[in-house]
Amino acid sequence: MADCGCEPPPLDTLEQHRALKVALWLNAAMFVVEVSAGLFAHSTGLLADGLDMLSDAFVYAIALLAISRSARFKANAAGWSGIMLLILGIGLLIEVIRRAANGTSPEAGWMLGVAAVALIVNIVVLRLLSRQRASGDEVHLRAAWIFTRADVVANAAVIASALAILATGLRYFDLIVGAAIGAYVIREAFEIMKDARDAKASLA
């Protein structure tokens, strides 16, 4: 009955599913926490980081759909992830410009505490995805890993800006970090789209 279609999924597929599902729910929860805190604390950096978490949640959802699908589907999923990230990065830069014109000084204590929690969450997710990426290095998993790597950098930047604001009282550190996260997100988007193009080219 080897061809009955009732065999359980391969172990590596189940592990990928578990890792991506955990990543999805953690990022969805942190999106709510960071955006709420960003609005409350008037922090561009926290708001940017929270929106990045939402984008990541969508990416993990796409990666979940890609498991056990064809290589072309996985490449297309990665490509759409990159496009989503590019749109997010451009939107973040626009928000930074808007807040620079009429924003208020952020609450650095809130920034520091929430960004520290987000950093811990993303380190956990990065470790989960690193094991899956090492086992197969499929393009959809690499896209998810790149997203999470960008998050760790963004979290560290928000923490650094919060410390700078506490030391100086200048709100511009928050704006600078928000703009830097936007620019970094755009760079990561192009990297993901390039990986997707290369993967599709190898299938031609």
Tab-separated table of C-alpha atoms in Angstrom:
chain	number	residue	atom	x	y	z
A	1	MET	CA	0.000	0.000	0.000
A	2	ALA	CA	2.989	2.282	-0.564
A	3	ASP	CA	1.072	4.282	-3.173
A	4	CYS	CA	-2.172	4.709	-1.234
A	5	GLY	CA	-1.393	8.354	-0.441
A	6	CYS	CA	-1.885	7.752	3.285
A	7	GLU	CA	1.766	7.941	4.369
A	8	PRO	CA	2.594	10.593	6.997
A	9	PRO	CA	4.496	13.673	5.805
A	10	PRO	CA	8.300	13.467	5.980
A	11	LEU	CA	9.810	14.404	9.351
A	12	ASP	CA	11.616	17.455	7.948
A	13	THR	CA	8.318	18.767	6.538
A	14	LEU	CA	6.622	18.402	9.928
A	15	GLU	CA	9.530	20.214	11.604
A	16	GLN	CA	9.319	23.039	9.059
A	17	HIS	CA	5.585	23.322	9.690
A	18	ARG	CA	6.050	23.491	13.461
A	19	ALA	CA	8.843	26.068	13.263
A	20	LEU	CA	6.953	28.335	10.866
A	21	LYS	CA	3.715	28.048	12.846
A	22	VAL	CA	5.474	29.108	16.060
A	23	ALA	CA	7.150	31.973	14.179
A	24	LEU	CA	3.811	33.074	12.717
A	25	TRP	CA	1.988	33.300	16.053
A	26	LEU	CA	4.894	34.937	17.888
A	27	ASN	CA	5.188	37.624	15.215
A	28	ALA	CA	1.438	38.219	15.089
A	29	ALA	CA	1.404	38.734	18.867
A	30	MET	CA	4.410	41.065	18.783
A	31	PHE	CA	2.818	43.088	15.976
A	32	VAL	CA	-0.087	43.918	18.286
A	33	VAL	CA	2.246	44.680	21.208
A	34	GLU	CA	4.724	46.838	19.273
A	35	VAL	CA	2.235	48.843	17.230
A	36	SER	CA	0.141	49.515	20.346
A	37	ALA	CA	3.254	50.547	22.270
A	38	GLY	CA	4.518	52.613	19.321
A	39	LEU	CA	1.270	54.586	19.157
A	40	PHE	CA	1.172	55.033	22.933
A	41	ALA	CA	4.862	56.009	23.216
A	42	HIS	CA	4.899	58.102	19.993
A	43	SER	CA	7.807	56.014	18.731
A	44	THR	CA	8.524	55.716	15.002
A	45	GLY	CA	11.047	52.966	15.708
A	46	LEU	CA	8.570	50.793	17.626
A	47	LEU	CA	5.846	51.405	15.059
A	48	ALA	CA	8.204	50.463	12.238
A	49	ASP	CA	9.334	47.347	14.079
A	50	GLY	CA	5.728	46.347	14.772
A	51	LEU	CA	4.702	46.720	11.139
A	52	ASP	CA	7.759	44.666	10.202
A	53	MET	CA	6.459	41.947	12.545
A	54	LEU	CA	3.122	41.967	10.690
A	55	SER	CA	4.931	41.596	7.379
A	56	ASP	CA	6.900	38.691	8.843
A	57	ALA	CA	3.698	36.998	9.967
A	58	PHE	CA	2.425	37.149	6.374
A	59	VAL	CA	5.747	35.769	5.122
A	60	TYR	CA	5.594	32.832	7.525
A	61	ALA	CA	2.008	32.162	6.426
A	62	ILE	CA	3.155	32.116	2.780
A	63	ALA	CA	6.057	29.820	3.700
A	64	LEU	CA	3.621	27.464	5.447
A	65	LEU	CA	1.560	27.275	2.262
A	66	ALA	CA	4.735	26.543	0.291
A	67	ILE	CA	5.688	23.455	2.332
A	68	SER	CA	5.369	20.282	0.232
A	69	ARG	CA	4.642	22.387	-2.875
A	70	SER	CA	6.725	22.539	-6.043
A	71	ALA	CA	10.026	24.402	-6.270
A	72	ARG	CA	8.360	26.947	-8.573
A	73	PHE	CA	5.612	27.612	-6.009
A	74	LYS	CA	8.270	28.146	-3.334
A	75	ALA	CA	10.175	30.556	-5.563
A	76	ASN	CA	6.969	32.480	-6.312
A	77	ALA	CA	6.143	32.580	-2.576
A	78	ALA	CA	9.555	34.046	-1.838
A	79	GLY	CA	9.095	36.604	-4.622
A	80	TRP	CA	5.771	37.779	-3.203
A	81	SER	CA	7.371	37.996	0.237
A	82	GLY	CA	10.028	40.303	-1.186
A	83	ILE	CA	7.434	42.540	-2.856
A	84	MET	CA	5.498	42.775	0.414
A	85	LEU	CA	8.657	43.736	2.272
A	86	LEU	CA	9.521	46.380	-0.329
A	87	ILE	CA	6.089	48.013	0.020
A	88	LEU	CA	6.450	47.979	3.800
A	89	GLY	CA	9.890	49.606	3.664
A	90	ILE	CA	8.668	52.429	1.440
A	91	GLY	CA	5.675	52.960	3.729
A	92	LEU	CA	7.957	53.188	6.760
A	93	LEU	CA	10.072	55.885	5.122
A	94	ILE	CA	6.921	57.887	4.347
A	95	GLU	CA	5.809	57.570	7.994
A	96	VAL	CA	9.209	58.786	9.212
A	97	ILE	CA	8.902	61.897	7.025
A	98	ARG	CA	5.386	62.551	8.340
A	99	ARG	CA	6.449	62.202	11.975
A	100	ALA	CA	9.533	64.348	11.451
A	101	ALA	CA	7.214	67.172	10.373
A	102	ASN	CA	4.679	66.973	13.185
A	103	GLY	CA	5.634	64.222	15.645
A	104	THR	CA	6.159	64.376	19.416
A	105	SER	CA	8.993	63.148	21.618
A	106	PRO	CA	8.814	59.365	22.207
A	107	GLU	CA	8.695	57.593	25.568
A	108	ALA	CA	12.159	56.015	25.665
A	109	GLY	CA	11.381	53.708	28.596
A	110	TRP	CA	8.538	52.052	26.699
A	111	MET	CA	10.729	51.790	23.612
A	112	LEU	CA	13.486	50.053	25.562
A	113	GLY	CA	11.236	47.535	27.322
A	114	VAL	CA	9.112	46.530	24.329
A	115	ALA	CA	12.080	46.349	21.935
A	116	ALA	CA	13.937	44.093	24.394
A	117	VAL	CA	10.986	41.665	24.470
A	118	ALA	CA	10.798	41.749	20.657
A	119	LEU	CA	14.524	41.011	20.429
A	120	ILE	CA	14.146	37.915	22.616
A	121	VAL	CA	11.205	36.703	20.508
A	122	ASN	CA	13.113	37.171	17.259
A	123	ILE	CA	16.216	35.402	18.558
A	124	VAL	CA	14.018	32.392	19.414
A	125	VAL	CA	12.431	32.477	15.940
A	126	LEU	CA	15.819	32.901	14.240
A	127	ARG	CA	17.165	29.805	15.999
A	128	LEU	CA	14.120	27.790	14.920
A	129	LEU	CA	14.436	28.898	11.306
A	130	SER	CA	18.228	28.509	11.235
A	131	ARG	CA	17.863	24.773	11.930
A	132	GLN	CA	15.322	24.388	9.110
A	133	ARG	CA	17.367	26.511	6.708
A	134	ALA	CA	20.464	24.444	7.397
A	135	SER	CA	18.588	21.222	6.659
A	136	GLY	CA	17.325	22.242	3.231
A	137	ASP	CA	18.106	25.873	2.350
A	138	GLU	CA	14.935	26.108	0.239
A	139	VAL	CA	14.173	29.564	-1.080
A	140	HIS	CA	10.952	30.103	0.885
A	141	LEU	CA	12.730	29.199	4.134
A	142	ARG	CA	15.648	31.449	3.267
A	143	ALA	CA	13.198	34.331	2.728
A	144	ALA	CA	11.682	33.733	6.175
A	145	TRP	CA	15.163	33.552	7.713
A	146	ILE	CA	16.200	36.836	6.045
A	147	PHE	CA	13.079	38.546	7.391
A	148	THR	CA	13.865	37.414	10.929
A	149	ARG	CA	17.529	38.412	10.645
A	150	ALA	CA	16.364	41.892	9.651
A	151	ASP	CA	14.083	41.966	12.703
A	152	VAL	CA	16.959	41.208	15.086
A	153	VAL	CA	18.942	44.117	13.629
A	154	ALA	CA	15.881	46.389	13.867
A	155	ASN	CA	15.235	45.428	17.502
A	156	ALA	CA	18.834	46.190	18.429
A	157	ALA	CA	18.584	49.551	16.658
A	158	VAL	CA	15.410	50.498	18.566
A	159	ILE	CA	17.087	49.574	21.857
A	160	ALA	CA	20.114	51.710	20.946
A	161	SER	CA	17.906	54.682	20.021
A	162	ALA	CA	15.953	54.369	23.286
A	163	LEU	CA	19.200	54.478	25.257
A	164	ALA	CA	20.339	57.513	23.235
A	165	ILE	CA	17.049	59.331	23.893
A	166	LEU	CA	17.290	58.564	27.615
A	167	ALA	CA	20.824	59.993	27.628
A	168	THR	CA	20.180	63.099	25.505
A	169	GLY	CA	16.426	63.728	25.375
A	170	LEU	CA	16.605	64.147	21.588
A	171	ARG	CA	13.725	62.541	19.658
A	172	TYR	CA	15.671	62.499	16.405
A	173	PHE	CA	17.362	59.227	17.356
A	174	ASP	CA	13.935	57.570	17.054
A	175	LEU	CA	13.376	59.089	13.609
A	176	ILE	CA	16.844	58.064	12.455
A	177	VAL	CA	16.249	54.466	13.563
A	178	GLY	CA	12.819	54.419	11.914
A	179	ALA	CA	14.375	55.594	8.639
A	180	ALA	CA	17.239	53.099	8.988
A	181	ILE	CA	14.795	50.219	9.540
A	182	GLY	CA	12.870	51.298	6.438
A	183	ALA	CA	16.057	51.409	4.339
A	184	TYR	CA	17.252	48.056	5.701
A	185	VAL	CA	13.878	46.469	5.006
A	186	ILE	CA	14.061	47.675	1.389
A	187	ARG	CA	17.550	46.208	1.002
A	188	GLU	CA	16.383	42.851	2.391
A	189	ALA	CA	13.404	42.924	0.014
A	190	PHE	CA	15.698	43.188	-2.988
A	191	GLU	CA	17.834	40.321	-1.653
A	192	ILE	CA	14.769	38.080	-1.325
A	193	MET	CA	13.496	38.999	-4.804
A	194	LYS	CA	16.929	38.240	-6.263
A	195	ASP	CA	16.930	34.807	-4.583
A	196	ALA	CA	13.453	34.146	-5.998
A	197	ARG	CA	14.530	35.163	-9.510
A	198	ASP	CA	17.620	32.954	-9.295
A	199	ALA	CA	15.544	30.012	-8.083
A	200	LYS	CA	13.062	30.410	-10.955
A	201	ALA	CA	15.888	30.790	-13.459
A	202	SER	CA	17.385	27.485	-12.295
A	203	LEU	CA	14.039	25.808	-13.051
A	204	ALA	CA	13.842	27.126	-16.600
